[in-house]
XYZ file of C-alpha atoms in Angstrom:
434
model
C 0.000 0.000 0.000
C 2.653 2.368 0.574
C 4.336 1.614 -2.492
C 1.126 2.145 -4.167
C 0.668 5.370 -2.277
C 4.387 7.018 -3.200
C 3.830 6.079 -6.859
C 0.265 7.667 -6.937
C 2.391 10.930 -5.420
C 4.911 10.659 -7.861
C 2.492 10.400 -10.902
C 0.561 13.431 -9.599
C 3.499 15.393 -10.604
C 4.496 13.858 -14.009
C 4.294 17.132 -16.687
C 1.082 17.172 -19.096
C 2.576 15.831 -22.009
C 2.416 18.203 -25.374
C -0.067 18.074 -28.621
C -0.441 14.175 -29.735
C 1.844 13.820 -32.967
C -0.951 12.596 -35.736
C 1.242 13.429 -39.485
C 0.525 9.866 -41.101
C -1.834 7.804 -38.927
C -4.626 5.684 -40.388
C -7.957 5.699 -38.606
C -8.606 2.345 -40.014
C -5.521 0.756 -38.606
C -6.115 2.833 -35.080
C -9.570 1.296 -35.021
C -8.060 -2.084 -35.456
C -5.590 -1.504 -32.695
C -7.826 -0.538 -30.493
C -9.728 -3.842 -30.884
C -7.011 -5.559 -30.478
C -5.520 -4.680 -27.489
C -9.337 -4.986 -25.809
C -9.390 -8.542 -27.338
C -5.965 -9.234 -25.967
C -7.015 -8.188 -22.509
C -9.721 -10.336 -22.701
C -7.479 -13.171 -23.004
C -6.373 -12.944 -19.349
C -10.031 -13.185 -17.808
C -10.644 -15.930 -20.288
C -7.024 -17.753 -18.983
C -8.565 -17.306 -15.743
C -11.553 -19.463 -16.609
C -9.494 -21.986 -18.404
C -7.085 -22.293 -15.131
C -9.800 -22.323 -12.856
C -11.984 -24.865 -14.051
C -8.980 -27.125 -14.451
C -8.126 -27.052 -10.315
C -9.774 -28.444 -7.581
C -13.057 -26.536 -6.001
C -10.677 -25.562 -2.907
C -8.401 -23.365 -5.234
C -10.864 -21.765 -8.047
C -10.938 -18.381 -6.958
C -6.939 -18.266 -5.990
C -6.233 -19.355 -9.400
C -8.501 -17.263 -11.225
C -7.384 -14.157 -9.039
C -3.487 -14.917 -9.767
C -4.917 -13.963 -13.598
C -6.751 -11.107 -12.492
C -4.348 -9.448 -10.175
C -1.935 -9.084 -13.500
C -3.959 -7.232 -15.100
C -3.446 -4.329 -11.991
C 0.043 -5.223 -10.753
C 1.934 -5.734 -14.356
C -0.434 -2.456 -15.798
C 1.530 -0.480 -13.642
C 5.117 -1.961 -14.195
C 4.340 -1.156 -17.530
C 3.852 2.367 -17.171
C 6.451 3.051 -14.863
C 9.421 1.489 -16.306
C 8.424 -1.673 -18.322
C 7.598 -0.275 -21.050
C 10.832 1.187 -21.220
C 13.245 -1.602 -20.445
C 11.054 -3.389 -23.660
C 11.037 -0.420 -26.000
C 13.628 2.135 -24.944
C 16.494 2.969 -26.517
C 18.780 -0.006 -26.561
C 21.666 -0.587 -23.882
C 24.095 -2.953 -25.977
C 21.131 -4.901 -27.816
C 19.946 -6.612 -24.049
C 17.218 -3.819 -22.582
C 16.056 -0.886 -23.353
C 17.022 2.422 -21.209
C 14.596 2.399 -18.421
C 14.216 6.352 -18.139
C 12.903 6.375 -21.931
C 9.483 6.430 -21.349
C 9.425 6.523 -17.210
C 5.683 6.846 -16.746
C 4.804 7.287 -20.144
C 6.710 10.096 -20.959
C 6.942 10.925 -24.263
C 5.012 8.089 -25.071
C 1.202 10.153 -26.060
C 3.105 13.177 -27.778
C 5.950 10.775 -29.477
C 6.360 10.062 -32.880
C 5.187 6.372 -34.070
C 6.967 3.691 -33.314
C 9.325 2.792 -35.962
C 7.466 -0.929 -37.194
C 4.161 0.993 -36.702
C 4.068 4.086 -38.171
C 0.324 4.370 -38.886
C -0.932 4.214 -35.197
C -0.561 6.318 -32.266
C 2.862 5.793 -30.479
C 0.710 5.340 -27.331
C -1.689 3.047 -28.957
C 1.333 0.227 -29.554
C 2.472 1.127 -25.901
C -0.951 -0.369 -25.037
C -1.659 -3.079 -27.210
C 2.308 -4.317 -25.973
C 0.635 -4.192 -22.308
C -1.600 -6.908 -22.875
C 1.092 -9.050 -23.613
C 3.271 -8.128 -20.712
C 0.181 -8.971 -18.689
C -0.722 -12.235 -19.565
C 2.888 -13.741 -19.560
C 3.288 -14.196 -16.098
C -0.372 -15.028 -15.760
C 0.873 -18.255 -17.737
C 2.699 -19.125 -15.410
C 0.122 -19.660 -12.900
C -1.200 -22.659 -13.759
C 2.053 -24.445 -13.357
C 2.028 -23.517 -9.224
C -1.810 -23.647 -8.436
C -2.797 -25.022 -5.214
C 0.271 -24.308 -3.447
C 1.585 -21.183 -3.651
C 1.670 -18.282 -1.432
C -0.444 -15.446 -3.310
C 2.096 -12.425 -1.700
C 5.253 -14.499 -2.842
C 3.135 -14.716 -6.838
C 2.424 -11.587 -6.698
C 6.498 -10.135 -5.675
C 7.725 -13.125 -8.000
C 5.342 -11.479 -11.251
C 6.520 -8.186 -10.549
C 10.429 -9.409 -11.094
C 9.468 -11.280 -13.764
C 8.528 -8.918 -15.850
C 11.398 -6.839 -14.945
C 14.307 -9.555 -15.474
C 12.794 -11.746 -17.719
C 9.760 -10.474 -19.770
C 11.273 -7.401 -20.438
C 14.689 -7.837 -21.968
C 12.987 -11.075 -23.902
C 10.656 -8.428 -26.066
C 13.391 -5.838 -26.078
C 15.815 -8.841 -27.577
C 12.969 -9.712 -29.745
C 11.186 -7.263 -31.139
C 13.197 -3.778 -31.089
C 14.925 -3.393 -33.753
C 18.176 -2.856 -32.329
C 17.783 -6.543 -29.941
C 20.723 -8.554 -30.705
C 17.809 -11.578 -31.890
C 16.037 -9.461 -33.999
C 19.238 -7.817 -35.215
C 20.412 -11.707 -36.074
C 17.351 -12.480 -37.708
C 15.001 -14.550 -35.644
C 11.477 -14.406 -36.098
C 8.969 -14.192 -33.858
C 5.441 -12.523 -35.276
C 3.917 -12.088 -32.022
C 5.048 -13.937 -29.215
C 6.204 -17.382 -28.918
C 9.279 -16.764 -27.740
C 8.757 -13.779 -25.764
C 5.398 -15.181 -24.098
C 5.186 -18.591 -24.583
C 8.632 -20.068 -23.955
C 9.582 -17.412 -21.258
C 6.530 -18.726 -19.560
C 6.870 -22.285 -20.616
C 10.332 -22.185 -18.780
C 8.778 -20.044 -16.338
C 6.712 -22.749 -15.229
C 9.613 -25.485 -14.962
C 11.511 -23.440 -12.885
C 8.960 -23.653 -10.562
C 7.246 -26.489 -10.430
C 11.038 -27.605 -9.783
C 11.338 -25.353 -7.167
C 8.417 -25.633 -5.074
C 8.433 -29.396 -5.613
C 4.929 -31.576 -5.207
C 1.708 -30.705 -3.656
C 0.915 -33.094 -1.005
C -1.961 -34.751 -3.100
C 0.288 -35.573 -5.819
C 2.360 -37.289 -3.205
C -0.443 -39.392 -2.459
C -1.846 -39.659 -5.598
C -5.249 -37.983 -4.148
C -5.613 -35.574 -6.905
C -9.179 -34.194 -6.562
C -11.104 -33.831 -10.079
C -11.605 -30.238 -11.998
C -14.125 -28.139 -10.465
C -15.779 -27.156 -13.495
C -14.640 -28.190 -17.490
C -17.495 -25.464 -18.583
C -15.334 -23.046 -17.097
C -12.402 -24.649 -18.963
C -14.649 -24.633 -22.369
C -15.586 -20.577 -21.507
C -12.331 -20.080 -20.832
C -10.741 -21.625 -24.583
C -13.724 -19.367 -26.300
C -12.738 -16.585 -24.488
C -8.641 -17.375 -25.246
C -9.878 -18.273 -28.671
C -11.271 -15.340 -29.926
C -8.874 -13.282 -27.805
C -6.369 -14.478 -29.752
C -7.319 -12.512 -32.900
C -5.990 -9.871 -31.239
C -2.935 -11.433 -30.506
C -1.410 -12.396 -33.567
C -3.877 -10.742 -36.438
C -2.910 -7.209 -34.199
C 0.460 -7.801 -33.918
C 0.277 -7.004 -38.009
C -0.089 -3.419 -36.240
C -2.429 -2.380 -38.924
C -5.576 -3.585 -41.107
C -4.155 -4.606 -44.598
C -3.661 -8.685 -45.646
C -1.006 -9.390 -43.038
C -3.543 -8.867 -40.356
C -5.715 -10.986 -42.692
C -2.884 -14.018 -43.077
C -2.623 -14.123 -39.455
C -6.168 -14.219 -38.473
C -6.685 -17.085 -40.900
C -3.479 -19.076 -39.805
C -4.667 -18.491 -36.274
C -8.212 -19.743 -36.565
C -6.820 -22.910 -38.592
C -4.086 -23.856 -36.229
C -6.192 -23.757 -33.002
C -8.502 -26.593 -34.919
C -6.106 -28.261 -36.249
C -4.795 -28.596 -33.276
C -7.809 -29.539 -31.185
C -8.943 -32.165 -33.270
C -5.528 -33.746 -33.433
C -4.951 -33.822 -29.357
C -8.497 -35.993 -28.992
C -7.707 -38.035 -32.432
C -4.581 -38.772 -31.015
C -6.268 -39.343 -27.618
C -8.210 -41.756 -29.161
C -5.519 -44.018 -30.593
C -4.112 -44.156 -27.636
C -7.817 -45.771 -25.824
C -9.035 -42.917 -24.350
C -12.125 -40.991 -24.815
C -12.650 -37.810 -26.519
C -12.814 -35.354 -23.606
C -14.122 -31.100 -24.126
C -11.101 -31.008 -21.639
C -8.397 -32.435 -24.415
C -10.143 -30.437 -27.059
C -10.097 -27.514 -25.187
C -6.114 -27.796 -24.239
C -5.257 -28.943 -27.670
C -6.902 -25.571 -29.791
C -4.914 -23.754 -27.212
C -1.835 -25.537 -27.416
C -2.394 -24.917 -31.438
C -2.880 -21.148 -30.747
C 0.467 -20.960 -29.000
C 2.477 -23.062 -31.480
C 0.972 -21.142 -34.408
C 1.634 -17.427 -32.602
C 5.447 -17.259 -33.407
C 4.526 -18.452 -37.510
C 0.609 -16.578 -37.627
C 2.338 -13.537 -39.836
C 5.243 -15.643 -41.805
C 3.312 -18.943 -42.924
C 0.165 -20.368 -45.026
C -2.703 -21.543 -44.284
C -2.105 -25.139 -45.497
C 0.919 -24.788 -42.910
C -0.813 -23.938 -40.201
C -2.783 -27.038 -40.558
C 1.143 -29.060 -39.730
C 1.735 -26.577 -37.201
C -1.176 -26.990 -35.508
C -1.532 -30.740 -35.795
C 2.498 -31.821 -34.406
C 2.516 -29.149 -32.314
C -0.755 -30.836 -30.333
C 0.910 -34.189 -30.726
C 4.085 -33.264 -29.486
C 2.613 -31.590 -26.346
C 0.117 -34.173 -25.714
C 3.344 -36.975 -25.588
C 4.956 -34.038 -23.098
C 1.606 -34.065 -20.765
C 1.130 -37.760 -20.714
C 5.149 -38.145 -20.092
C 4.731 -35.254 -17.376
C 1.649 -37.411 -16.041
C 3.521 -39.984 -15.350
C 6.526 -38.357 -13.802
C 7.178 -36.688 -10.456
C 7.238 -33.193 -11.542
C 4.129 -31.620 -10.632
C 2.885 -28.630 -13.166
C -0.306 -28.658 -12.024
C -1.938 -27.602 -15.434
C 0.901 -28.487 -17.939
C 1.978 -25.261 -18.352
C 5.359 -26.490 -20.094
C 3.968 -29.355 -21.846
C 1.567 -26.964 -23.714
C 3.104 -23.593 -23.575
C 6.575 -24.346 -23.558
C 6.629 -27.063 -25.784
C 4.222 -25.645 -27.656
C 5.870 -22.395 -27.710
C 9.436 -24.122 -28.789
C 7.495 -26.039 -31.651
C 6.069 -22.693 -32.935
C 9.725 -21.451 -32.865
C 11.370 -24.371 -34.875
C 8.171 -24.441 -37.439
C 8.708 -20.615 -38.377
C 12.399 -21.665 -38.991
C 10.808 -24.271 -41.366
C 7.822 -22.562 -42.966
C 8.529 -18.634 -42.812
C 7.610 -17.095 -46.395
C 8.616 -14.174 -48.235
C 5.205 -14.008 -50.210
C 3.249 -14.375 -46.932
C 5.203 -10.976 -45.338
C 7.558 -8.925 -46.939
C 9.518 -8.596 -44.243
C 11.090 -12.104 -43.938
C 14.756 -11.711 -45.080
C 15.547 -15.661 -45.053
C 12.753 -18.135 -46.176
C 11.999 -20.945 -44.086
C 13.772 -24.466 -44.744
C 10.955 -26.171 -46.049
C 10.076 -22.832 -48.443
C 14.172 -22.196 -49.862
C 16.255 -25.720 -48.778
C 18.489 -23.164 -47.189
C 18.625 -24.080 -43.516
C 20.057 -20.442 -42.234
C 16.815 -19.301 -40.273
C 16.075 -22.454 -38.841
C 19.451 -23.243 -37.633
C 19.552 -19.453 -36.319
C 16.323 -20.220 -34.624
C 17.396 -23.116 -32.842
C 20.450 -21.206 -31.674
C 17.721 -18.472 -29.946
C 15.410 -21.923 -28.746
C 18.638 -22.653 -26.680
C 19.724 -19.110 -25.608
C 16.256 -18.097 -24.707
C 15.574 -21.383 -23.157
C 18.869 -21.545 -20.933
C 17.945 -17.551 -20.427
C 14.156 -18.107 -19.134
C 14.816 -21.051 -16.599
C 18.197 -20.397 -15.500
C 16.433 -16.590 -14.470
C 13.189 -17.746 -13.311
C 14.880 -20.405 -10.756
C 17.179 -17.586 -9.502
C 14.146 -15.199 -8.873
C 12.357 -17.879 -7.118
C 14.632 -18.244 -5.152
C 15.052 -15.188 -4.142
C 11.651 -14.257 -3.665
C 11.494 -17.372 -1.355
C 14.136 -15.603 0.876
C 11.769 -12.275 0.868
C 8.124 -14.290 1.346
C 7.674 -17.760 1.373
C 6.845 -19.073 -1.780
C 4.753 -21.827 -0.426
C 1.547 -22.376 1.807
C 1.726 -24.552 4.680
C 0.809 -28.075 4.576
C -2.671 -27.160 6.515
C -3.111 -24.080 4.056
C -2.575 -26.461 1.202
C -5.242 -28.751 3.123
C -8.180 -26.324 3.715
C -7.566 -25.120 -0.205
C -6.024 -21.423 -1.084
C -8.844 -20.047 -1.772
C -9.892 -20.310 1.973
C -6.482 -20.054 3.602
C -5.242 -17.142 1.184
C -8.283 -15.366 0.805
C -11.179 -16.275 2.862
C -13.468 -16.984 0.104
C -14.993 -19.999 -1.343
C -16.690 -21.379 -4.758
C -18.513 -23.432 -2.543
C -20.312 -22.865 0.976
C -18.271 -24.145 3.798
C-alpha cells in the first residue's frame, strides 16, 4: 500500500505531455488496434476461466485471481518502467534504457513507433501491455494449489522486470541482438510462450509436489465449462494477438487471423484423435487444451506462414505436447496444469516451425525463407540457436528469482493451508459454501 501510495504521489506530478503527434496515422488501422488490445485483454479473464476450471473446487478463486491481479500489478510496471526496459532505446542490444518512457513520458506526444508508423505511439504502448500482462499469468497454472499469493504476486513483478522485459526488447526492437540476427517471432512465442513455458519449470522444480500428488489424491476439476468458456474466451482473444500484432488492417492482419483460426482446430482435433488411438475418450477437456496448445504453437509463424501450414503446425505441435503431458503425467514433476507441456513445448514447436515454414510471399519482411520454403537451412538453424539461448535464459532466471523471492516471502503455503484449499487459507473466500 505504501508503495502504491508514493507512486500515486509521484504520478501526480508527471508534466502534461504536449499536442499528440498525428502526421501519417490511419484511422482504419487505429480502429483495429484498439480492438485488439481490448481482445488481448480479454485473453487474461478468459485464462482465468481456463485455469480455474482445471483445479480443484478448494483453489478456483486463488487461481482465477493470480490472472486477475496481472492485469493491476503488471499495468503499472508497464507504465512506470516496463515499457521502457522493452522499447527504450537499446543498452548494448539486451534492454532498453529504463528512463525512456518513465511513466509514459513521451510516449502520447511521441512520434510512431518505428514498425508501426500508422498508429498512435501510445496506442502500440498499449496493445504491448496486454502481452506483458498475460505472460506471467501463464505461469500460474504451473504452481496452483500451493503457492503463497504475496510471494506470486512479488515473484510477477520481477518477472517482468528480469525476464519479460529484456525477452521483447531482444525480440522485437529493432536494435535486440535476436532481432538484429534475424530470428522471427510474429507475435510472441518466444517472448510469451517459452519465457513462460520455462517459467513454469523453474517452478514447479522449485516448489516441488503438492501433497496430493504425493499421495496420488488428486481431486477432479471443479468445473470443465469453465475450462470450455475459458478456450472461447482465449480463442477469440487471440485474434488480437497475432492478427494485431500485423499493427495495422491490410492482408497481413488478414494471413494471421486465418493461420490463427486454422491452427487452433487443427490442433484440437488432433490432441483428442490422437487421444483416441491411444484408448481414451474424446474429452471437451483435451479439445479444449489442444486448440490452445495450437494457438500458442501457431503465434510465433501466424504472420510468416500459409494456411495449409498452419494445418502441420497446428496438428504436431498438439501431438508433441500431448506426448509431453502424458510423459509429465507420469513423472514426479508436478505442473499442475501443464503449463510447459503446452506452452513451452508448444511455444518451442512454434519457434522451430517458423524456422521451417517462414515465407517471403506471406510478409515482406522475412529476409531468409523458411527451410521447407528455400532448402536453405540459415533461419532455422539461427532459430534453434535463440530456442537454446532463450531457453537456458528463461529457466536459469526464473529459478534464480524464485529463489530469491522465497528468501523475501515464502513461496509456499503450509501443509494445513494447502489442506483447507487457497482459496480459503489465502483469501477467505470460497466457490462453494463451507
Amino acid at each position: 500500500m505504501l508503495i502504491l501510495l508514493v507512486i500515486a504521489l509521484f504520478a501526480a506530478f508527471v508534466p502534461t505531455p504536449g499536442p499528440a503527434v498525428t502526421e501519417g496515422l490511419d484511422t482504419g488501422d487505429i480502429a483495429w488496434m484498439l480492438v485488439s488490445a481490448g481482445l488481448v485483454l480479454l485473453m487474461t479473464p478468459g485464462l482465468a476461466y481456463f485455469y480455474g476450471g482445471m483445479v480443484n473446487h478448494k483453489n478456483v478463486i486463488s487461481t482465477m485471481l493470480q490472472s486477475f491481479i496481472a492485469m493491476g500489478v503488471i499495468t503499472l510496471i508497464w507504465v512506470i518502467f516496463g515499457f521502457s526496459l522493452a522499447f527504450g532505446s537499446s543498452i548494448g542490444g539486451i534492454v532498453g534504457n529504463p528512463l525512456d518512457y518513465a511513466f509514459f513520458k513521451g510516449v502520447f506526444d511521441g512520434k510512431p513507433w518505428s514498425l508501426a508508423p500508422t498508429i498512435p505511439f501510445a496506442l502500440f504502448a498499449f496493445f504491448q501491455m496486454k502481452f506483458a500482462v498475460i505472460t506471467p499469468a501463464l505461469i500460474s497454472g504451473a504452481l496452483a494449489e500451493r503457492i503463497n499469493f504475496r510471494a506470486f504476486v512479488l515473484f510477477m513483478v520481477l518477472f517482468c522486470v528480469v525476464v519479460y522485459a529484456p525477452l521483447a526488447h531482444w525480440t522485437w526492437h529493432p536494435d535486440g541482438w535476436l532481432f538484429k540476427y534475424g530470428v522471427l517471432d510474429f507475435a510472441g512465442g518466444t517472448v510469451v510462450h517459452m519465457s513462460a513455458g520455462w517459467a513454469a519449470l523453474a517452478g514447479a522444480i522449485y516448489l516441488k509436489r503438492r501433497k496430493s500428488h504425493v499421495e496420488a489424491n488428486i481431486l477432479p476439476p471443479a468445473n470443465i465449462p469453465y475450462v470450455l468458456l475459458g478456450t472461447g474466451l482465449l480463442w477469440f482473444g487471440w485474434f488480437g494477438f497475432n492478427a494485431g500484432s500485423a499493427v495495422g488492417a491490410g492482408a497481413l492482419a488478414v494471413s494471421a487471423f486465418a493461420t490463427t483460426h486454422v491452427a487452433a482446430a487443427s490442433a484440437g482435433l488432433s490432441w483428442v484423435l490422437f487421444d483416441v488411438t491411444r484408448g481414451r475418450k474424446v474429452s471437451a477437456l483435451g479439445f479444449s487444451i489442444g486448440a490452445v496448445v495450437g494457438l500458442v504453437a501457431i503465434t510465433p509463424a501466424s504472420g510468416f506462414v500459409t494456411v495449409p501450414a498452419a494445418i502441420f503446425i497446428g496438428t504436431v505441435s498438439a501431438i508433441v505436447s500431448n506426448i509431453a503431458a502424458h510423459w509429465r503425467a507420469n513423472s514426479k514433476l508436478d505442473d499442475t496444469l501443464d503449463v510447459f507441456p503446452c506452452h513451452g513445448t508448444g511455444g518451442m514447436m512454434g519457434m522451430l516451425m517458423t524456422g521451417l515454414f517462414a515465407s517471403k510471399a506471406i510478409n515482406g519482411a522475412v529476409a531468409e525463407e523458411g527451410l521447407f520454403i528455400s532448402g536453405d537451412a540459415s533461419l532455422f538453424i539461427k532459430h534453434i540457436v535463440a530456442l537454446v539461448v532463450v531457453s537456458a535464459f528463461a529457466f536459469l532466471a526464473s529459478y534464480a528469482l524464485l529463489f530469491i523471492t522465497d528468501k523475501i516471502v515464502p513461496l509456499r503455503v503450509t501443509e494445513e493451508e494447502e489442506r483447507v484449499g487457497l482459496d480459503i487459507s489465502q483469501h477467505d473466500e470460497s466457490l462453494i459454501e463451507v
